[in-house]
């Protein structure tokens, strides 16, 4: 009797390769743009340090009265094996949450134009790459309280400092990758 291939395993491996490749392409594009602007890897390291310095003060999560712990995860990953993904689809689009290993996930969002996602704050740096489409990122500086708006298009990369409230508005149908510099705890 002929054995059929494990389609689910094959799809999972393909998605994992697409995910890793997309992250690498986004980071490489950002690095190349950064190098063209300043011409050195030192500039890139300075940019990373600058993002870390922009983090809101640690007490901001307790001192803002309207900030509360996030509800439980909508897609818990504790039972999902490493290298696999969970997904959720609703009227806004789809979320694919890839488990790299325990405590490390990468999200890929497909979001339709006109919708919003995120609207949270967390205690670690968040990294995002737009793969296709466009988005507007709104952030509130945790130190000054001033709003910063970043318009993003294909292969644009952004690092959202820890303890920075943020919200994505999707100005066209958009595919976006996001991951975090430490285990995610959201408020």
mmCIF file of C-alpha atoms in Angstrom:
data_model
loop_
_atom_site.group_PDB
_atom_site.id
_atom_site.type_symbol
_atom_site.label_atom_id
_atom_site.label_comp_id
_atom_site.label_asym_id
_atom_site.label_seq_id
_atom_site.Cartn_x
_atom_site.Cartn_y
_atom_site.Cartn_z
ATOM 1 C CA UNK A 1 0.000 0.000 0.000
ATOM 2 C CA UNK A 2 1.350 3.373 -1.034
ATOM 3 C CA UNK A 3 1.881 5.858 1.811
ATOM 4 C CA UNK A 4 0.636 9.391 1.193
ATOM 5 C CA UNK A 5 2.955 12.271 2.114
ATOM 6 C CA UNK A 6 2.318 14.187 5.310
ATOM 7 C CA UNK A 7 0.698 17.246 3.699
ATOM 8 C CA UNK A 8 0.287 19.120 6.986
ATOM 9 C CA UNK A 9 3.981 18.627 7.810
ATOM 10 C CA UNK A 10 5.017 19.729 4.324
ATOM 11 C CA UNK A 11 2.840 22.857 4.505
ATOM 12 C CA UNK A 12 4.221 23.647 7.957
ATOM 13 C CA UNK A 13 7.818 23.355 6.713
ATOM 14 C CA UNK A 14 7.038 25.530 3.673
ATOM 15 C CA UNK A 15 5.406 28.179 5.888
ATOM 16 C CA UNK A 16 8.374 28.071 8.261
ATOM 17 C CA UNK A 17 10.788 28.615 5.354
ATOM 18 C CA UNK A 18 8.636 31.447 3.976
ATOM 19 C CA UNK A 19 8.500 33.033 7.423
ATOM 20 C CA UNK A 20 12.253 32.851 8.045
ATOM 21 C CA UNK A 21 12.975 34.056 4.503
ATOM 22 C CA UNK A 22 10.557 36.976 4.904
ATOM 23 C CA UNK A 23 12.162 38.051 8.165
ATOM 24 C CA UNK A 24 15.617 37.847 6.581
ATOM 25 C CA UNK A 25 14.522 39.810 3.495
ATOM 26 C CA UNK A 26 12.931 42.527 5.636
ATOM 27 C CA UNK A 27 15.921 42.868 7.910
ATOM 28 C CA UNK A 28 18.365 42.827 4.992
ATOM 29 C CA UNK A 29 16.373 45.518 3.169
ATOM 30 C CA UNK A 30 16.353 47.674 6.300
ATOM 31 C CA UNK A 31 20.064 47.098 6.894
ATOM 32 C CA UNK A 32 20.896 47.965 3.288
ATOM 33 C CA UNK A 33 18.849 51.194 3.466
ATOM 34 C CA UNK A 34 20.544 52.040 6.770
ATOM 35 C CA UNK A 35 23.998 51.373 5.336
ATOM 36 C CA UNK A 36 23.288 53.532 2.270
ATOM 37 C CA UNK A 37 22.261 56.393 4.535
ATOM 38 C CA UNK A 38 25.229 56.265 6.897
ATOM 39 C CA UNK A 39 27.506 53.653 5.384
ATOM 40 C CA UNK A 40 28.422 51.648 8.482
ATOM 41 C CA UNK A 41 27.345 48.810 10.711
ATOM 42 C CA UNK A 42 28.162 51.104 13.648
ATOM 43 C CA UNK A 43 25.252 53.311 12.611
ATOM 44 C CA UNK A 44 22.925 50.312 12.755
ATOM 45 C CA UNK A 45 24.130 49.424 16.261
ATOM 46 C CA UNK A 46 23.619 53.062 17.306
ATOM 47 C CA UNK A 47 20.053 52.863 15.964
ATOM 48 C CA UNK A 48 19.368 49.723 18.034
ATOM 49 C CA UNK A 49 20.722 51.420 21.172
ATOM 50 C CA UNK A 50 18.596 54.494 20.423
ATOM 51 C CA UNK A 51 15.447 52.334 20.269
ATOM 52 C CA UNK A 52 16.321 50.790 23.626
ATOM 53 C CA UNK A 53 16.784 54.279 25.136
ATOM 54 C CA UNK A 54 13.339 55.320 23.887
ATOM 55 C CA UNK A 55 11.611 52.716 26.048
ATOM 56 C CA UNK A 56 9.095 54.190 28.426
ATOM 57 C CA UNK A 57 10.111 54.206 32.089
ATOM 58 C CA UNK A 58 9.494 50.882 33.891
ATOM 59 C CA UNK A 59 6.910 52.485 36.211
ATOM 60 C CA UNK A 60 4.773 53.684 33.307
ATOM 61 C CA UNK A 61 2.758 50.454 33.266
ATOM 62 C CA UNK A 62 1.738 50.960 36.899
ATOM 63 C CA UNK A 63 1.402 54.761 36.850
ATOM 64 C CA UNK A 64 -1.021 54.991 33.928
ATOM 65 C CA UNK A 65 -4.393 54.317 35.541
ATOM 66 C CA UNK A 66 -6.067 53.278 32.281
ATOM 67 C CA UNK A 67 -3.495 50.566 31.471
ATOM 68 C CA UNK A 68 -4.578 47.075 32.561
ATOM 69 C CA UNK A 69 -3.125 43.591 31.968
ATOM 70 C CA UNK A 70 -4.215 42.108 28.664
ATOM 71 C CA UNK A 71 -6.817 39.323 28.628
ATOM 72 C CA UNK A 72 -5.601 35.737 28.118
ATOM 73 C CA UNK A 73 -4.136 34.901 24.724
ATOM 74 C CA UNK A 74 -6.682 34.208 21.986
ATOM 75 C CA UNK A 75 -4.316 31.593 20.513
ATOM 76 C CA UNK A 76 -2.449 29.883 23.374
ATOM 77 C CA UNK A 77 0.676 28.180 22.077
ATOM 78 C CA UNK A 78 1.506 25.831 24.971
ATOM 79 C CA UNK A 79 0.120 22.769 23.140
ATOM 80 C CA UNK A 80 1.379 23.749 19.676
ATOM 81 C CA UNK A 81 4.604 21.903 18.746
ATOM 82 C CA UNK A 82 7.688 23.906 17.770
ATOM 83 C CA UNK A 83 7.731 24.605 14.041
ATOM 84 C CA UNK A 84 3.922 24.604 13.826
ATOM 85 C CA UNK A 85 1.400 27.449 13.693
ATOM 86 C CA UNK A 86 -2.001 28.377 15.045
ATOM 87 C CA UNK A 87 -4.328 30.609 13.055
ATOM 88 C CA UNK A 88 -7.367 32.799 13.502
ATOM 89 C CA UNK A 89 -9.542 34.384 10.824
ATOM 90 C CA UNK A 90 -12.190 37.044 11.316
ATOM 91 C CA UNK A 91 -13.646 39.993 9.382
ATOM 92 C CA UNK A 92 -10.350 41.904 9.588
ATOM 93 C CA UNK A 93 -8.281 39.137 7.973
ATOM 94 C CA UNK A 94 -6.086 36.359 9.362
ATOM 95 C CA UNK A 95 -3.381 35.870 11.977
ATOM 96 C CA UNK A 96 -0.836 33.058 11.748
ATOM 97 C CA UNK A 97 1.144 32.562 14.942
ATOM 98 C CA UNK A 98 4.286 30.475 14.359
ATOM 99 C CA UNK A 99 5.945 28.778 17.319
ATOM 100 C CA UNK A 100 9.710 28.820 16.880
ATOM 101 C CA UNK A 101 10.232 27.143 20.269
ATOM 102 C CA UNK A 102 8.783 27.522 23.779
ATOM 103 C CA UNK A 103 8.271 31.202 24.542
ATOM 104 C CA UNK A 104 9.288 32.388 21.053
ATOM 105 C CA UNK A 105 6.641 33.116 18.420
ATOM 106 C CA UNK A 106 6.403 35.136 15.228
ATOM 107 C CA UNK A 107 3.067 36.496 14.051
ATOM 108 C CA UNK A 108 2.113 37.025 10.424
ATOM 109 C CA UNK A 109 -0.968 39.168 9.884
ATOM 110 C CA UNK A 110 -3.037 39.597 6.776
ATOM 111 C CA UNK A 111 -5.281 42.584 7.472
ATOM 112 C CA UNK A 112 -7.792 44.224 5.159
ATOM 113 C CA UNK A 113 -7.702 47.942 4.434
ATOM 114 C CA UNK A 114 -9.433 50.125 7.008
ATOM 115 C CA UNK A 115 -8.939 47.844 10.016
ATOM 116 C CA UNK A 116 -6.699 48.247 13.062
ATOM 117 C CA UNK A 117 -4.653 45.822 15.121
ATOM 118 C CA UNK A 118 -2.486 45.881 18.225
ATOM 119 C CA UNK A 119 -3.558 48.719 20.517
ATOM 120 C CA UNK A 120 -1.379 47.444 23.347
ATOM 121 C CA UNK A 121 1.788 48.078 25.297
ATOM 122 C CA UNK A 122 4.366 45.536 26.458
ATOM 123 C CA UNK A 123 7.559 45.270 28.428
ATOM 124 C CA UNK A 124 9.861 44.366 25.510
ATOM 125 C CA UNK A 125 10.835 45.704 22.091
ATOM 126 C CA UNK A 126 8.524 44.661 19.232
ATOM 127 C CA UNK A 127 9.847 44.290 15.675
ATOM 128 C CA UNK A 128 7.643 44.578 12.580
ATOM 129 C CA UNK A 129 8.214 44.220 8.820
ATOM 130 C CA UNK A 130 5.558 45.036 6.225
ATOM 131 C CA UNK A 131 5.758 42.352 3.543
ATOM 132 C CA UNK A 132 3.093 43.847 1.259
ATOM 133 C CA UNK A 133 0.617 46.686 1.412
ATOM 134 C CA UNK A 134 0.736 49.761 3.638
ATOM 135 C CA UNK A 135 0.115 50.582 7.290
ATOM 136 C CA UNK A 136 0.224 53.565 9.610
ATOM 137 C CA UNK A 137 1.791 52.945 13.008
ATOM 138 C CA UNK A 138 0.726 55.258 15.833
ATOM 139 C CA UNK A 139 2.896 55.261 18.963
ATOM 140 C CA UNK A 140 2.796 57.256 22.190
ATOM 141 C CA UNK A 141 6.231 58.073 23.593
ATOM 142 C CA UNK A 142 6.294 56.612 27.114
ATOM 143 C CA UNK A 143 8.542 59.451 28.321
ATOM 144 C CA UNK A 144 7.000 62.558 26.717
ATOM 145 C CA UNK A 145 3.450 61.376 25.990
ATOM 146 C CA UNK A 146 3.719 62.714 22.412
ATOM 147 C CA UNK A 147 2.282 60.796 19.474
ATOM 148 C CA UNK A 148 4.583 59.599 16.702
ATOM 149 C CA UNK A 149 3.178 58.393 13.370
ATOM 150 C CA UNK A 150 5.155 56.134 11.014
ATOM 151 C CA UNK A 151 3.895 55.398 7.490
ATOM 152 C CA UNK A 152 5.041 51.950 6.371
ATOM 153 C CA UNK A 153 5.173 50.219 2.989
ATOM 154 C CA UNK A 154 6.624 46.991 1.577
ATOM 155 C CA UNK A 155 9.855 45.883 3.297
ATOM 156 C CA UNK A 156 9.731 48.723 5.833
ATOM 157 C CA UNK A 157 11.020 47.661 9.235
ATOM 158 C CA UNK A 158 10.277 49.262 12.598
ATOM 159 C CA UNK A 159 11.340 48.567 16.165
ATOM 160 C CA UNK A 160 8.746 49.648 18.739
ATOM 161 C CA UNK A 161 10.480 50.410 22.045
ATOM 162 C CA UNK A 162 9.392 48.612 25.217
ATOM 163 C CA UNK A 163 6.549 50.246 27.157
ATOM 164 C CA UNK A 164 5.388 52.223 24.100
ATOM 165 C CA UNK A 165 1.615 52.156 23.440
ATOM 166 C CA UNK A 166 1.062 51.475 19.744
ATOM 167 C CA UNK A 167 -1.659 50.804 17.169
ATOM 168 C CA UNK A 168 -1.483 49.775 13.504
ATOM 169 C CA UNK A 169 -3.990 51.242 11.034
ATOM 170 C CA UNK A 170 -3.983 49.391 7.724
ATOM 171 C CA UNK A 171 -4.202 51.865 4.834
ATOM 172 C CA UNK A 172 -4.369 49.062 2.243
ATOM 173 C CA UNK A 173 -4.643 45.276 2.402
ATOM 174 C CA UNK A 174 -1.443 44.370 4.215
ATOM 175 C CA UNK A 175 0.746 41.446 5.223
ATOM 176 C CA UNK A 176 2.895 42.157 8.295
ATOM 177 C CA UNK A 177 5.358 40.113 10.367
ATOM 178 C CA UNK A 178 5.964 40.829 14.057
ATOM 179 C CA UNK A 179 8.116 39.362 16.807
ATOM 180 C CA UNK A 180 9.510 40.447 20.168
ATOM 181 C CA UNK A 181 12.912 40.839 21.796
ATOM 182 C CA UNK A 182 11.808 38.894 24.894
ATOM 183 C CA UNK A 183 8.815 36.804 25.991
ATOM 184 C CA UNK A 184 5.687 38.878 25.404
ATOM 185 C CA UNK A 185 3.645 40.259 28.293
ATOM 186 C CA UNK A 186 1.013 42.724 27.106
ATOM 187 C CA UNK A 187 -1.109 45.362 28.801
#
